[in-house]
């Protein structure tokens, strides 16, 4: 069974230490996370032959904890996509239904876990890229609070939004991997020790996050925002509502909450993410690393010709970001998107005055068929409606299987207060226990 | 970008034109942004991304739709950021980094231990 779903771009083993809390665990790593000596392509022709001279902090932490890296997983090019179809290495198929996409952009990571080719996988989540494929493949995915996990060695797409997060078959396994990769890193100035964060009500359970996966939701208050159910596929809504009813049966209390700002989340996300991408991806000039075109034109011509190798979705986002930041449009798009981001943050803050976690469908749709949405970028962007708010608000979020609809997996998303990973893990473990 | 100089010898620069066009569009008010193929080509030039056959037209249609959707940001209230940002400082000590060989290991072209770029003009 050699990678029948094309989950991997490179299958190569990096042995971990003999002992540690992840000894005997196999881990697949998304191909935008640097691995010393093992090529790291970002799903792009631009980096098809790029071999990093150093490893990401998360990779060092995994191997130090005894994990064995089994390969680098397929992804939407530079993380830009919701289906893993924009990869220069071809699409990954969903192990639950090979005619459908695995979600994205960490589709290879979720597919590798769903197919049993790795116990755990790392993805990166800028606007839902861990949670979406976890939902579509019927596995668990965690997007940590911004600053909990080091981004050192993650090839940047939109720095202010993204976090590396684990994907696994169970909440407990994902939580254990999170414990290993979490924590401050001098090489990433945005990382923080959650117990030092004065503005956060953070408790890290003794023994790590896996200890929070005890299924005990008695007395927990779950907020249900109408805005994240409106417009979703009915089959998805029914499945998620049944799972929430089961949480009530286990002693949780549910109350309706309102998050009016989230109607602007996708707009704000795409303006901010493409703006940051247009700056970040300027580094791919063919001089220091990566593909370089053969032409012998001057600097500007050579630069533009080299960058013709980006795929269409990456070009679209670089151009949209360049446009949004250009003189005359900056205030209209970028500044307003930052206002919307602040609004989303305040909405969640207000909601967490009354509730412990917020529950919704992870994805408003069932997994797309292969090829279904590639020609319609706006339709693909709108599928990120429920996942982007957590990135804009820097909050922890998890996707856990809620059940199936028409034989396809449905994910339930739980969002918690800043650095309160323990509560979303606890609530998610009750969803999978039912 | 790596080089901010403008070897085309156009002192006004393309940014100036963009500013004028942008200001005009914003002044235009409720009509919303009009993105034509020339504007897409212009932004591609600013970003130093060469477009393939057909992408110019394809992007023009898609951007019109996407930018129209972004228009809803106009409804968002003006808000001041309440973030608790702190500077993260460290001692400026010399630490071990990549060797020169490692730093050059992925370059398409090197010479005498340096990266070699395309000619500037």
mmCIF file of N, CA and C in Angstrom, chain A residues 49-54 189 192 199 263-264 266-268 270-271 282 285-290 292 296-305 307-308 310 312 315-316 318-320 322-323 326-329 332-333 336-340 342-343 345-346 375-378 381-382 418, chain B residues 1-3 6-8 15 18-19 21-23 25-26 33 35 39-40 43-44 46-52 55 58-59 62-63 65-67 69-84 88 98 102-103 105-109 115-121:
data_model
loop_
_atom_site.group_PDB
_atom_site.id
_atom_site.type_symbol
_atom_site.label_atom_id
_atom_site.label_comp_id
_atom_site.label_asym_id
_atom_site.label_seq_id
_atom_site.Cartn_x
_atom_site.Cartn_y
_atom_site.Cartn_z
ATOM 1 N N UNK A 49 13.214 21.527 -5.525
ATOM 2 C CA UNK A 49 14.514 20.937 -5.183
ATOM 3 C C UNK A 49 15.130 21.569 -3.944
ATOM 4 N N UNK A 50 14.343 22.301 -3.151
ATOM 5 C CA UNK A 50 14.888 23.012 -1.996
ATOM 6 C C UNK A 50 15.116 22.048 -0.818
ATOM 7 N N UNK A 51 16.335 22.005 -0.326
ATOM 8 C CA UNK A 51 16.677 21.150 0.818
ATOM 9 C C UNK A 51 17.133 22.058 1.966
ATOM 10 N N UNK A 52 16.311 22.203 3.010
ATOM 11 C CA UNK A 52 16.658 23.139 4.086
ATOM 12 C C UNK A 52 17.933 22.718 4.819
ATOM 13 N N UNK A 53 18.776 23.698 5.180
ATOM 14 C CA UNK A 53 19.957 23.385 5.981
ATOM 15 C C UNK A 53 19.666 23.303 7.472
ATOM 16 N N UNK A 54 18.427 23.505 7.890
ATOM 17 C CA UNK A 54 18.081 23.409 9.310
ATOM 18 C C UNK A 54 16.654 22.909 9.436
ATOM 19 N N UNK A 189 9.940 35.130 18.234
ATOM 20 C CA UNK A 189 9.615 36.146 19.233
ATOM 21 C C UNK A 189 8.137 36.271 19.537
ATOM 22 N N UNK A 192 4.854 32.466 23.390
ATOM 23 C CA UNK A 192 4.705 32.834 24.798
ATOM 24 C C UNK A 192 4.478 31.577 25.626
ATOM 25 N N UNK A 199 -3.066 38.158 30.416
ATOM 26 C CA UNK A 199 -4.408 38.441 29.928
ATOM 27 C C UNK A 199 -5.191 37.172 29.627
ATOM 28 N N UNK A 263 -19.531 37.754 9.926
ATOM 29 C CA UNK A 263 -19.954 37.870 8.525
ATOM 30 C C UNK A 263 -18.894 38.566 7.681
ATOM 31 N N UNK A 264 -17.963 39.245 8.340
ATOM 32 C CA UNK A 264 -16.885 39.911 7.616
ATOM 33 C C UNK A 264 -15.559 39.155 7.722
ATOM 34 N N UNK A 266 -14.384 36.302 6.378
ATOM 35 C CA UNK A 266 -13.734 35.827 5.152
ATOM 36 C C UNK A 266 -13.124 36.998 4.377
ATOM 37 N N UNK A 267 -13.861 38.118 4.347
ATOM 38 C CA UNK A 267 -13.328 39.307 3.659
ATOM 39 C C UNK A 267 -12.044 39.776 4.340
ATOM 40 N N UNK A 268 -12.104 39.901 5.662
ATOM 41 C CA UNK A 268 -10.935 40.385 6.402
ATOM 42 C C UNK A 268 -9.768 39.415 6.257
ATOM 43 N N UNK A 270 -9.079 37.251 3.823
ATOM 44 C CA UNK A 270 -8.435 37.221 2.507
ATOM 45 C C UNK A 270 -7.669 38.504 2.202
ATOM 46 N N UNK A 271 -8.131 39.631 2.721
ATOM 47 C CA UNK A 271 -7.369 40.868 2.525
ATOM 48 C C UNK A 271 -6.051 40.800 3.309
ATOM 49 N N UNK A 282 7.765 37.624 -1.826
ATOM 50 C CA UNK A 282 8.755 38.384 -2.610
ATOM 51 C C UNK A 282 10.145 37.757 -2.491
ATOM 52 N N UNK A 285 13.006 34.843 -5.381
ATOM 53 C CA UNK A 285 13.567 35.609 -6.491
ATOM 54 C C UNK A 285 14.524 34.770 -7.324
ATOM 55 N N UNK A 286 14.700 33.496 -6.953
ATOM 56 C CA UNK A 286 15.580 32.621 -7.717
ATOM 57 C C UNK A 286 17.057 32.852 -7.467
ATOM 58 N N UNK A 287 17.398 33.697 -6.503
ATOM 59 C CA UNK A 287 18.815 33.995 -6.266
ATOM 60 C C UNK A 287 19.396 33.145 -5.136
ATOM 61 N N UNK A 288 18.718 33.143 -3.984
ATOM 62 C CA UNK A 288 19.289 32.448 -2.821
ATOM 63 C C UNK A 288 18.864 30.989 -2.740
ATOM 64 N N UNK A 289 17.680 30.697 -3.234
ATOM 65 C CA UNK A 289 17.168 29.326 -3.220
ATOM 66 C C UNK A 289 16.031 29.251 -4.203
ATOM 67 N N UNK A 290 15.649 28.022 -4.534
ATOM 68 C CA UNK A 290 14.467 27.822 -5.353
ATOM 69 C C UNK A 290 14.714 27.940 -6.842
ATOM 70 N N UNK A 292 14.962 28.970 -10.641
ATOM 71 C CA UNK A 292 15.407 30.178 -11.327
ATOM 72 C C UNK A 292 15.252 29.978 -12.828
ATOM 73 N N UNK A 296 18.106 35.452 -19.848
ATOM 74 C CA UNK A 296 19.259 36.291 -19.509
ATOM 75 C C UNK A 296 18.877 37.777 -19.545
ATOM 76 N N UNK A 297 17.633 38.063 -19.180
ATOM 77 C CA UNK A 297 17.175 39.451 -19.125
ATOM 78 C C UNK A 297 17.759 40.158 -17.920
ATOM 79 N N UNK A 298 17.373 41.427 -17.721
ATOM 80 C CA UNK A 298 17.873 42.157 -16.560
ATOM 81 C C UNK A 298 17.178 41.680 -15.288
ATOM 82 N N UNK A 299 17.554 42.288 -14.169
ATOM 83 C CA UNK A 299 17.070 41.844 -12.858
ATOM 84 C C UNK A 299 15.548 41.710 -12.816
ATOM 85 N N UNK A 300 14.843 42.759 -13.226
ATOM 86 C CA UNK A 300 13.388 42.747 -13.148
ATOM 87 C C UNK A 300 12.763 41.706 -14.069
ATOM 88 N N UNK A 301 13.291 41.602 -15.280
ATOM 89 C CA UNK A 301 12.747 40.618 -16.218
ATOM 90 C C UNK A 301 12.990 39.201 -15.713
ATOM 91 N N UNK A 302 14.196 38.977 -15.221
ATOM 92 C CA UNK A 302 14.573 37.653 -14.736
ATOM 93 C C UNK A 302 13.717 37.269 -13.521
ATOM 94 N N UNK A 303 13.515 38.256 -12.648
ATOM 95 C CA UNK A 303 12.709 38.050 -11.443
ATOM 96 C C UNK A 303 11.276 37.652 -11.831
ATOM 97 N N UNK A 304 10.680 38.404 -12.750
ATOM 98 C CA UNK A 304 9.300 38.141 -13.166
ATOM 99 C C UNK A 304 9.188 36.785 -13.874
ATOM 100 N N UNK A 305 10.221 36.453 -14.653
ATOM 101 C CA UNK A 305 10.190 35.190 -15.401
ATOM 102 C C UNK A 305 10.313 34.011 -14.431
ATOM 103 N N UNK A 307 9.348 33.972 -11.397
ATOM 104 C CA UNK A 307 8.127 33.875 -10.600
ATOM 105 C C UNK A 307 6.905 33.456 -11.424
ATOM 106 N N UNK A 308 7.096 33.267 -12.730
ATOM 107 C CA UNK A 308 6.031 32.700 -13.554
ATOM 108 C C UNK A 308 5.742 31.264 -13.097
ATOM 109 N N UNK A 310 5.113 30.169 -10.194
ATOM 110 C CA UNK A 310 4.041 30.036 -9.196
ATOM 111 C C UNK A 310 2.783 29.535 -9.895
ATOM 112 N N UNK A 312 -1.465 29.189 -10.358
ATOM 113 C CA UNK A 312 -2.460 30.247 -10.544
ATOM 114 C C UNK A 312 -2.991 30.793 -9.219
ATOM 115 N N UNK A 315 -0.399 33.070 -7.630
ATOM 116 C CA UNK A 315 -0.345 34.350 -8.364
ATOM 117 C C UNK A 315 -1.549 35.219 -8.022
ATOM 118 N N UNK A 316 -2.726 34.586 -7.990
ATOM 119 C CA UNK A 316 -3.935 35.343 -7.653
ATOM 120 C C UNK A 316 -3.762 36.043 -6.316
ATOM 121 N N UNK A 318 -0.964 36.742 -4.586
ATOM 122 C CA UNK A 318 0.091 37.771 -4.588
ATOM 123 C C UNK A 318 -0.462 39.052 -5.219
ATOM 124 N N UNK A 319 -1.187 38.903 -6.326
ATOM 125 C CA UNK A 319 -1.728 40.084 -7.010
ATOM 126 C C UNK A 319 -2.812 40.775 -6.179
ATOM 127 N N UNK A 320 -3.703 39.987 -5.572
ATOM 128 C CA UNK A 320 -4.749 40.588 -4.736
ATOM 129 C C UNK A 320 -4.128 41.347 -3.569
ATOM 130 N N UNK A 322 -1.019 42.606 -3.399
ATOM 131 C CA UNK A 322 -0.319 43.780 -3.921
ATOM 132 C C UNK A 322 -1.312 44.905 -4.182
ATOM 133 N N UNK A 323 -2.462 44.519 -4.739
ATOM 134 C CA UNK A 323 -3.521 45.495 -5.031
ATOM 135 C C UNK A 323 -4.058 46.106 -3.739
ATOM 136 N N UNK A 326 -1.749 48.662 -2.267
ATOM 137 C CA UNK A 326 -1.206 49.728 -3.106
ATOM 138 C C UNK A 326 -1.848 51.069 -2.762
ATOM 139 N N UNK A 327 -1.121 52.116 -3.070
ATOM 140 C CA UNK A 327 -1.560 53.475 -2.732
ATOM 141 C C UNK A 327 -2.970 53.711 -3.254
ATOM 142 N N UNK A 328 -3.815 54.290 -2.417
ATOM 143 C CA UNK A 328 -5.182 54.569 -2.832
ATOM 144 C C UNK A 328 -6.155 53.470 -2.434
ATOM 145 N N UNK A 329 -5.645 52.249 -2.230
ATOM 146 C CA UNK A 329 -6.522 51.157 -1.842
ATOM 147 C C UNK A 329 -6.242 50.664 -0.428
ATOM 148 N N UNK A 332 -8.919 51.503 2.085
ATOM 149 C CA UNK A 332 -10.194 50.889 1.726
ATOM 150 C C UNK A 332 -10.219 49.405 2.080
ATOM 151 N N UNK A 333 -9.128 48.711 1.828
ATOM 152 C CA UNK A 333 -9.117 47.261 2.064
ATOM 153 C C UNK A 333 -8.336 46.871 3.325
ATOM 154 N N UNK A 336 -9.473 48.574 6.697
ATOM 155 C CA UNK A 336 -10.798 48.102 7.105
ATOM 156 C C UNK A 336 -10.748 46.637 7.549
ATOM 157 N N UNK A 337 -9.902 45.855 6.907
ATOM 158 C CA UNK A 337 -9.769 44.441 7.298
ATOM 159 C C UNK A 337 -9.204 44.336 8.714
ATOM 160 N N UNK A 338 -8.286 45.251 9.071
ATOM 161 C CA UNK A 338 -7.745 45.243 10.436
ATOM 162 C C UNK A 338 -8.821 45.652 11.443
ATOM 163 N N UNK A 339 -9.696 46.578 11.050
ATOM 164 C CA UNK A 339 -10.830 46.927 11.908
ATOM 165 C C UNK A 339 -11.725 45.707 12.128
ATOM 166 N N UNK A 340 -11.994 44.993 11.036
ATOM 167 C CA UNK A 340 -12.851 43.805 11.141
ATOM 168 C C UNK A 340 -12.196 42.760 12.041
ATOM 169 N N UNK A 342 -10.227 43.306 14.588
ATOM 170 C CA UNK A 342 -10.412 43.749 15.975
ATOM 171 C C UNK A 342 -11.858 43.491 16.441
ATOM 172 N N UNK A 343 -12.793 43.717 15.530
ATOM 173 C CA UNK A 343 -14.207 43.491 15.844
ATOM 174 C C UNK A 343 -14.455 42.009 16.167
ATOM 175 N N UNK A 345 -12.288 39.888 17.260
ATOM 176 C CA UNK A 345 -11.640 39.602 18.546
ATOM 177 C C UNK A 345 -12.548 40.023 19.719
ATOM 178 N N UNK A 346 -13.130 41.231 19.603
ATOM 179 C CA UNK A 346 -14.006 41.721 20.683
ATOM 180 C C UNK A 346 -15.273 40.889 20.815
ATOM 181 N N UNK A 375 -12.153 26.198 -10.401
ATOM 182 C CA UNK A 375 -12.283 27.341 -11.307
ATOM 183 C C UNK A 375 -13.032 28.505 -10.679
ATOM 184 N N UNK A 376 -13.441 28.362 -9.429
ATOM 185 C CA UNK A 376 -14.264 29.387 -8.806
ATOM 186 C C UNK A 376 -13.654 29.776 -7.459
ATOM 187 N N UNK A 377 -12.601 30.622 -7.495
ATOM 188 C CA UNK A 377 -11.885 30.913 -6.253
ATOM 189 C C UNK A 377 -12.768 31.493 -5.154
ATOM 190 N N UNK A 378 -13.726 32.373 -5.506
ATOM 191 C CA UNK A 378 -14.552 32.983 -4.461
ATOM 192 C C UNK A 378 -15.357 31.920 -3.714
ATOM 193 N N UNK A 381 -13.098 30.334 -1.304
ATOM 194 C CA UNK A 381 -12.812 31.197 -0.159
ATOM 195 C C UNK A 381 -13.968 31.165 0.851
ATOM 196 N N UNK A 382 -15.210 31.147 0.334
ATOM 197 C CA UNK A 382 -16.376 31.207 1.214
ATOM 198 C C UNK A 382 -16.512 29.951 2.080
ATOM 199 N N UNK A 418 -8.311 32.507 24.710
ATOM 200 C CA UNK A 418 -6.868 32.509 24.451
ATOM 201 C C UNK A 418 -6.114 31.619 25.445
ATOM 202 N N UNK B 1 10.807 43.455 -1.861
ATOM 203 C CA UNK B 1 11.675 42.958 -2.920
ATOM 204 C C UNK B 1 13.136 43.168 -2.560
ATOM 205 N N UNK B 2 13.962 42.507 -3.269
ATOM 206 C CA UNK B 2 15.366 42.518 -2.921
ATOM 207 C C UNK B 2 16.020 43.833 -3.308
ATOM 208 N N UNK B 3 15.560 44.424 -4.400
ATOM 209 C CA UNK B 3 16.203 45.626 -4.903
ATOM 210 C C UNK B 3 15.144 46.693 -5.112
ATOM 211 N N UNK B 6 15.162 51.428 -9.316
ATOM 212 C CA UNK B 6 14.368 51.251 -10.523
ATOM 213 C C UNK B 6 15.260 51.365 -11.756
ATOM 214 N N UNK B 7 15.744 50.238 -12.238
ATOM 215 C CA UNK B 7 16.684 50.267 -13.350
ATOM 216 C C UNK B 7 16.054 50.711 -14.669
ATOM 217 N N UNK B 8 14.745 50.823 -14.705
ATOM 218 C CA UNK B 8 14.101 51.289 -15.938
ATOM 219 C C UNK B 8 14.332 52.780 -16.160
ATOM 220 N N UNK B 15 4.604 53.086 -9.097
ATOM 221 C CA UNK B 15 3.815 53.305 -7.879
ATOM 222 C C UNK B 15 3.026 54.600 -7.942
ATOM 223 N N UNK B 18 -0.069 54.155 -9.903
ATOM 224 C CA UNK B 18 -1.009 53.339 -9.145
ATOM 225 C C UNK B 18 -1.744 54.218 -8.129
ATOM 226 N N UNK B 19 -0.967 55.109 -7.480
ATOM 227 C CA UNK B 19 -1.556 55.995 -6.486
ATOM 228 C C UNK B 19 -2.642 56.855 -7.102
ATOM 229 N N UNK B 21 -4.343 56.353 -9.877
ATOM 230 C CA UNK B 21 -5.489 55.552 -10.302
ATOM 231 C C UNK B 21 -6.328 55.147 -9.091
ATOM 232 N N UNK B 22 -5.612 54.760 -8.000
ATOM 233 C CA UNK B 22 -6.298 54.321 -6.795
ATOM 234 C C UNK B 22 -7.126 55.447 -6.200
ATOM 235 N N UNK B 23 -6.516 56.631 -6.094
ATOM 236 C CA UNK B 23 -7.221 57.759 -5.503
ATOM 237 C C UNK B 23 -8.476 58.073 -6.302
ATOM 238 N N UNK B 25 -10.211 56.023 -8.058
ATOM 239 C CA UNK B 25 -11.222 54.990 -7.858
ATOM 240 C C UNK B 25 -11.948 55.212 -6.524
ATOM 241 N N UNK B 26 -11.163 55.573 -5.486
ATOM 242 C CA UNK B 26 -11.781 55.784 -4.184
ATOM 243 C C UNK B 26 -12.701 57.005 -4.236
ATOM 244 N N UNK B 33 -14.735 49.382 -7.179
ATOM 245 C CA UNK B 33 -13.512 49.295 -7.960
ATOM 246 C C UNK B 33 -13.804 48.716 -9.344
ATOM 247 N N UNK B 35 -11.866 46.896 -12.134
ATOM 248 C CA UNK B 35 -10.606 46.259 -12.462
ATOM 249 C C UNK B 35 -10.638 45.831 -13.911
ATOM 250 N N UNK B 39 -5.163 46.928 -15.565
ATOM 251 C CA UNK B 39 -4.831 47.097 -14.147
ATOM 252 C C UNK B 39 -4.255 45.796 -13.570
ATOM 253 N N UNK B 40 -4.825 44.679 -13.978
ATOM 254 C CA UNK B 40 -4.292 43.385 -13.529
ATOM 255 C C UNK B 40 -2.848 43.229 -14.010
ATOM 256 N N UNK B 43 -0.582 45.478 -11.879
ATOM 257 C CA UNK B 43 -0.307 44.938 -10.546
ATOM 258 C C UNK B 43 0.669 43.759 -10.654
ATOM 259 N N UNK B 44 0.523 42.954 -11.694
ATOM 260 C CA UNK B 44 1.450 41.839 -11.908
ATOM 261 C C UNK B 44 2.869 42.348 -12.118
ATOM 262 N N UNK B 46 4.038 45.230 -10.886
ATOM 263 C CA UNK B 46 4.498 45.693 -9.567
ATOM 264 C C UNK B 46 5.003 44.530 -8.719
ATOM 265 N N UNK B 47 4.301 43.398 -8.805
ATOM 266 C CA UNK B 47 4.638 42.232 -7.987
ATOM 267 C C UNK B 47 5.739 41.393 -8.630
ATOM 268 N N UNK B 48 6.183 41.804 -9.834
ATOM 269 C CA UNK B 48 7.194 41.047 -10.577
ATOM 270 C C UNK B 48 6.771 39.591 -10.754
ATOM 271 N N UNK B 49 5.542 39.411 -11.213
ATOM 272 C CA UNK B 49 5.045 38.074 -11.528
ATOM 273 C C UNK B 49 4.609 38.081 -12.983
ATOM 274 N N UNK B 50 5.250 37.289 -13.821
ATOM 275 C CA UNK B 50 4.821 37.214 -15.218
ATOM 276 C C UNK B 50 3.611 36.294 -15.304
ATOM 277 N N UNK B 51 2.595 36.739 -16.043
ATOM 278 C CA UNK B 51 1.390 35.931 -16.189
ATOM 279 C C UNK B 51 1.490 35.060 -17.421
ATOM 280 N N UNK B 52 0.853 33.902 -17.333
ATOM 281 C CA UNK B 52 0.817 33.003 -18.479
ATOM 282 C C UNK B 52 -0.329 33.400 -19.400
ATOM 283 N N UNK B 55 -4.119 34.079 -18.313
ATOM 284 C CA UNK B 55 -4.299 34.390 -16.892
ATOM 285 C C UNK B 55 -4.791 35.822 -16.688
ATOM 286 N N UNK B 58 -8.507 35.802 -17.189
ATOM 287 C CA UNK B 58 -9.125 34.985 -16.148
ATOM 288 C C UNK B 58 -9.117 35.755 -14.817
ATOM 289 N N UNK B 59 -7.967 36.320 -14.469
ATOM 290 C CA UNK B 59 -7.846 37.042 -13.199
ATOM 291 C C UNK B 59 -8.736 38.290 -13.189
ATOM 292 N N UNK B 62 -12.177 37.194 -12.261
ATOM 293 C CA UNK B 62 -12.238 36.697 -10.881
ATOM 294 C C UNK B 62 -12.037 37.830 -9.878
ATOM 295 N N UNK B 63 -11.112 38.751 -10.177
ATOM 296 C CA UNK B 63 -10.853 39.855 -9.242
ATOM 297 C C UNK B 63 -12.077 40.766 -9.119
ATOM 298 N N UNK B 65 -15.131 39.903 -9.220
ATOM 299 C CA UNK B 65 -16.066 39.220 -8.324
ATOM 300 C C UNK B 65 -15.567 39.278 -6.876
ATOM 301 N N UNK B 66 -14.279 39.003 -6.684
ATOM 302 C CA UNK B 66 -13.708 38.961 -5.327
ATOM 303 C C UNK B 66 -13.703 40.364 -4.708
ATOM 304 N N UNK B 67 -13.308 41.371 -5.482
ATOM 305 C CA UNK B 67 -13.249 42.737 -4.940
ATOM 306 C C UNK B 67 -14.639 43.272 -4.639
ATOM 307 N N UNK B 69 -17.007 41.431 -3.520
ATOM 308 C CA UNK B 69 -17.310 40.800 -2.233
ATOM 309 C C UNK B 69 -16.600 41.541 -1.090
ATOM 310 N N UNK B 70 -15.365 41.979 -1.321
ATOM 311 C CA UNK B 70 -14.608 42.727 -0.303
ATOM 312 C C UNK B 70 -15.260 44.081 0.022
ATOM 313 N N UNK B 71 -16.097 44.592 -0.881
ATOM 314 C CA UNK B 71 -16.756 45.882 -0.669
ATOM 315 C C UNK B 71 -17.498 45.931 0.665
ATOM 316 N N UNK B 72 -17.992 44.768 1.122
ATOM 317 C CA UNK B 72 -18.767 44.722 2.370
ATOM 318 C C UNK B 72 -17.944 45.169 3.571
ATOM 319 N N UNK B 73 -16.626 45.248 3.430
ATOM 320 C CA UNK B 73 -15.783 45.754 4.529
ATOM 321 C C UNK B 73 -16.120 47.209 4.855
ATOM 322 N N UNK B 74 -16.749 47.902 3.905
ATOM 323 C CA UNK B 74 -17.171 49.285 4.152
ATOM 324 C C UNK B 74 -18.120 49.392 5.344
ATOM 325 N N UNK B 75 -18.869 48.290 5.619
ATOM 326 C CA UNK B 75 -19.850 48.313 6.713
ATOM 327 C C UNK B 75 -19.203 48.144 8.083
ATOM 328 N N UNK B 76 -17.909 47.802 8.105
ATOM 329 C CA UNK B 76 -17.230 47.540 9.386
ATOM 330 C C UNK B 76 -16.940 48.869 10.083
ATOM 331 N N UNK B 77 -17.278 48.975 11.396
ATOM 332 C CA UNK B 77 -17.007 50.229 12.105
ATOM 333 C C UNK B 77 -15.496 50.455 12.287
ATOM 334 N N UNK B 78 -15.094 51.729 12.413
ATOM 335 C CA UNK B 78 -13.697 52.052 12.714
ATOM 336 C C UNK B 78 -13.423 51.685 14.172
ATOM 337 N N UNK B 79 -12.368 50.940 14.401
ATOM 338 C CA UNK B 79 -12.056 50.503 15.763
ATOM 339 C C UNK B 79 -10.582 50.723 16.061
ATOM 340 N N UNK B 80 -10.290 51.083 17.306
ATOM 341 C CA UNK B 80 -8.893 51.160 17.723
ATOM 342 C C UNK B 80 -8.462 49.793 18.239
ATOM 343 N N UNK B 81 -7.244 49.442 17.920
ATOM 344 C CA UNK B 81 -6.714 48.155 18.356
ATOM 345 C C UNK B 81 -6.448 48.175 19.857
ATOM 346 N N UNK B 82 -6.837 47.093 20.533
ATOM 347 C CA UNK B 82 -6.595 47.003 21.978
ATOM 348 C C UNK B 82 -5.581 45.902 22.282
ATOM 349 N N UNK B 83 -4.605 45.733 21.389
ATOM 350 C CA UNK B 83 -3.674 44.622 21.604
ATOM 351 C C UNK B 83 -2.610 44.967 22.641
ATOM 352 N N UNK B 84 -2.193 43.950 23.357
ATOM 353 C CA UNK B 84 -1.178 44.108 24.391
ATOM 354 C C UNK B 84 0.190 43.724 23.800
ATOM 355 N N UNK B 88 10.009 42.000 22.279
ATOM 356 C CA UNK B 88 10.766 40.837 22.744
ATOM 357 C C UNK B 88 12.224 41.082 22.383
ATOM 358 N N UNK B 98 24.373 29.332 10.202
ATOM 359 C CA UNK B 98 24.712 28.475 9.068
ATOM 360 C C UNK B 98 26.128 28.772 8.604
ATOM 361 N N UNK B 102 26.583 26.086 3.743
ATOM 362 C CA UNK B 102 25.171 25.740 3.944
ATOM 363 C C UNK B 102 24.262 26.838 3.395
ATOM 364 N N UNK B 103 24.638 28.080 3.656
ATOM 365 C CA UNK B 103 23.803 29.199 3.216
ATOM 366 C C UNK B 103 23.711 29.256 1.688
ATOM 367 N N UNK B 105 23.970 26.586 -0.276
ATOM 368 C CA UNK B 105 23.741 25.245 -0.825
ATOM 369 C C UNK B 105 22.531 25.152 -1.745
ATOM 370 N N UNK B 106 21.571 26.065 -1.632
ATOM 371 C CA UNK B 106 20.376 25.994 -2.481
ATOM 372 C C UNK B 106 20.359 27.034 -3.606
ATOM 373 N N UNK B 107 21.456 27.772 -3.750
ATOM 374 C CA UNK B 107 21.481 28.836 -4.758
ATOM 375 C C UNK B 107 21.707 28.270 -6.153
ATOM 376 N N UNK B 108 20.998 28.856 -7.133
ATOM 377 C CA UNK B 108 21.148 28.408 -8.521
ATOM 378 C C UNK B 108 22.548 28.721 -9.036
ATOM 379 N N UNK B 109 23.111 29.846 -8.583
ATOM 380 C CA UNK B 109 24.407 30.277 -9.097
ATOM 381 C C UNK B 109 25.197 30.973 -7.989
ATOM 382 N N UNK B 115 26.279 34.732 -3.456
ATOM 383 C CA UNK B 115 25.159 34.474 -4.365
ATOM 384 C C UNK B 115 25.411 35.247 -5.646
ATOM 385 N N UNK B 116 25.010 34.686 -6.778
ATOM 386 C CA UNK B 116 25.141 35.431 -8.019
ATOM 387 C C UNK B 116 23.751 35.669 -8.605
ATOM 388 N N UNK B 117 23.373 36.929 -8.697
ATOM 389 C CA UNK B 117 22.058 37.276 -9.216
ATOM 390 C C UNK B 117 22.115 37.625 -10.688
ATOM 391 N N UNK B 118 20.949 37.877 -11.278
ATOM 392 C CA UNK B 118 20.932 38.324 -12.676
ATOM 393 C C UNK B 118 21.513 39.735 -12.795
ATOM 394 N N UNK B 119 21.885 40.122 -14.019
ATOM 395 C CA UNK B 119 22.444 41.474 -14.192
ATOM 396 C C UNK B 119 21.383 42.525 -13.877
ATOM 397 N N UNK B 120 21.844 43.660 -13.347
ATOM 398 C CA UNK B 120 20.903 44.670 -12.876
ATOM 399 C C UNK B 120 20.299 45.455 -14.048
ATOM 400 N N UNK B 121 21.056 45.653 -15.120
ATOM 401 C CA UNK B 121 20.461 46.311 -16.289
ATOM 402 C C UNK B 121 21.109 45.805 -17.571
#
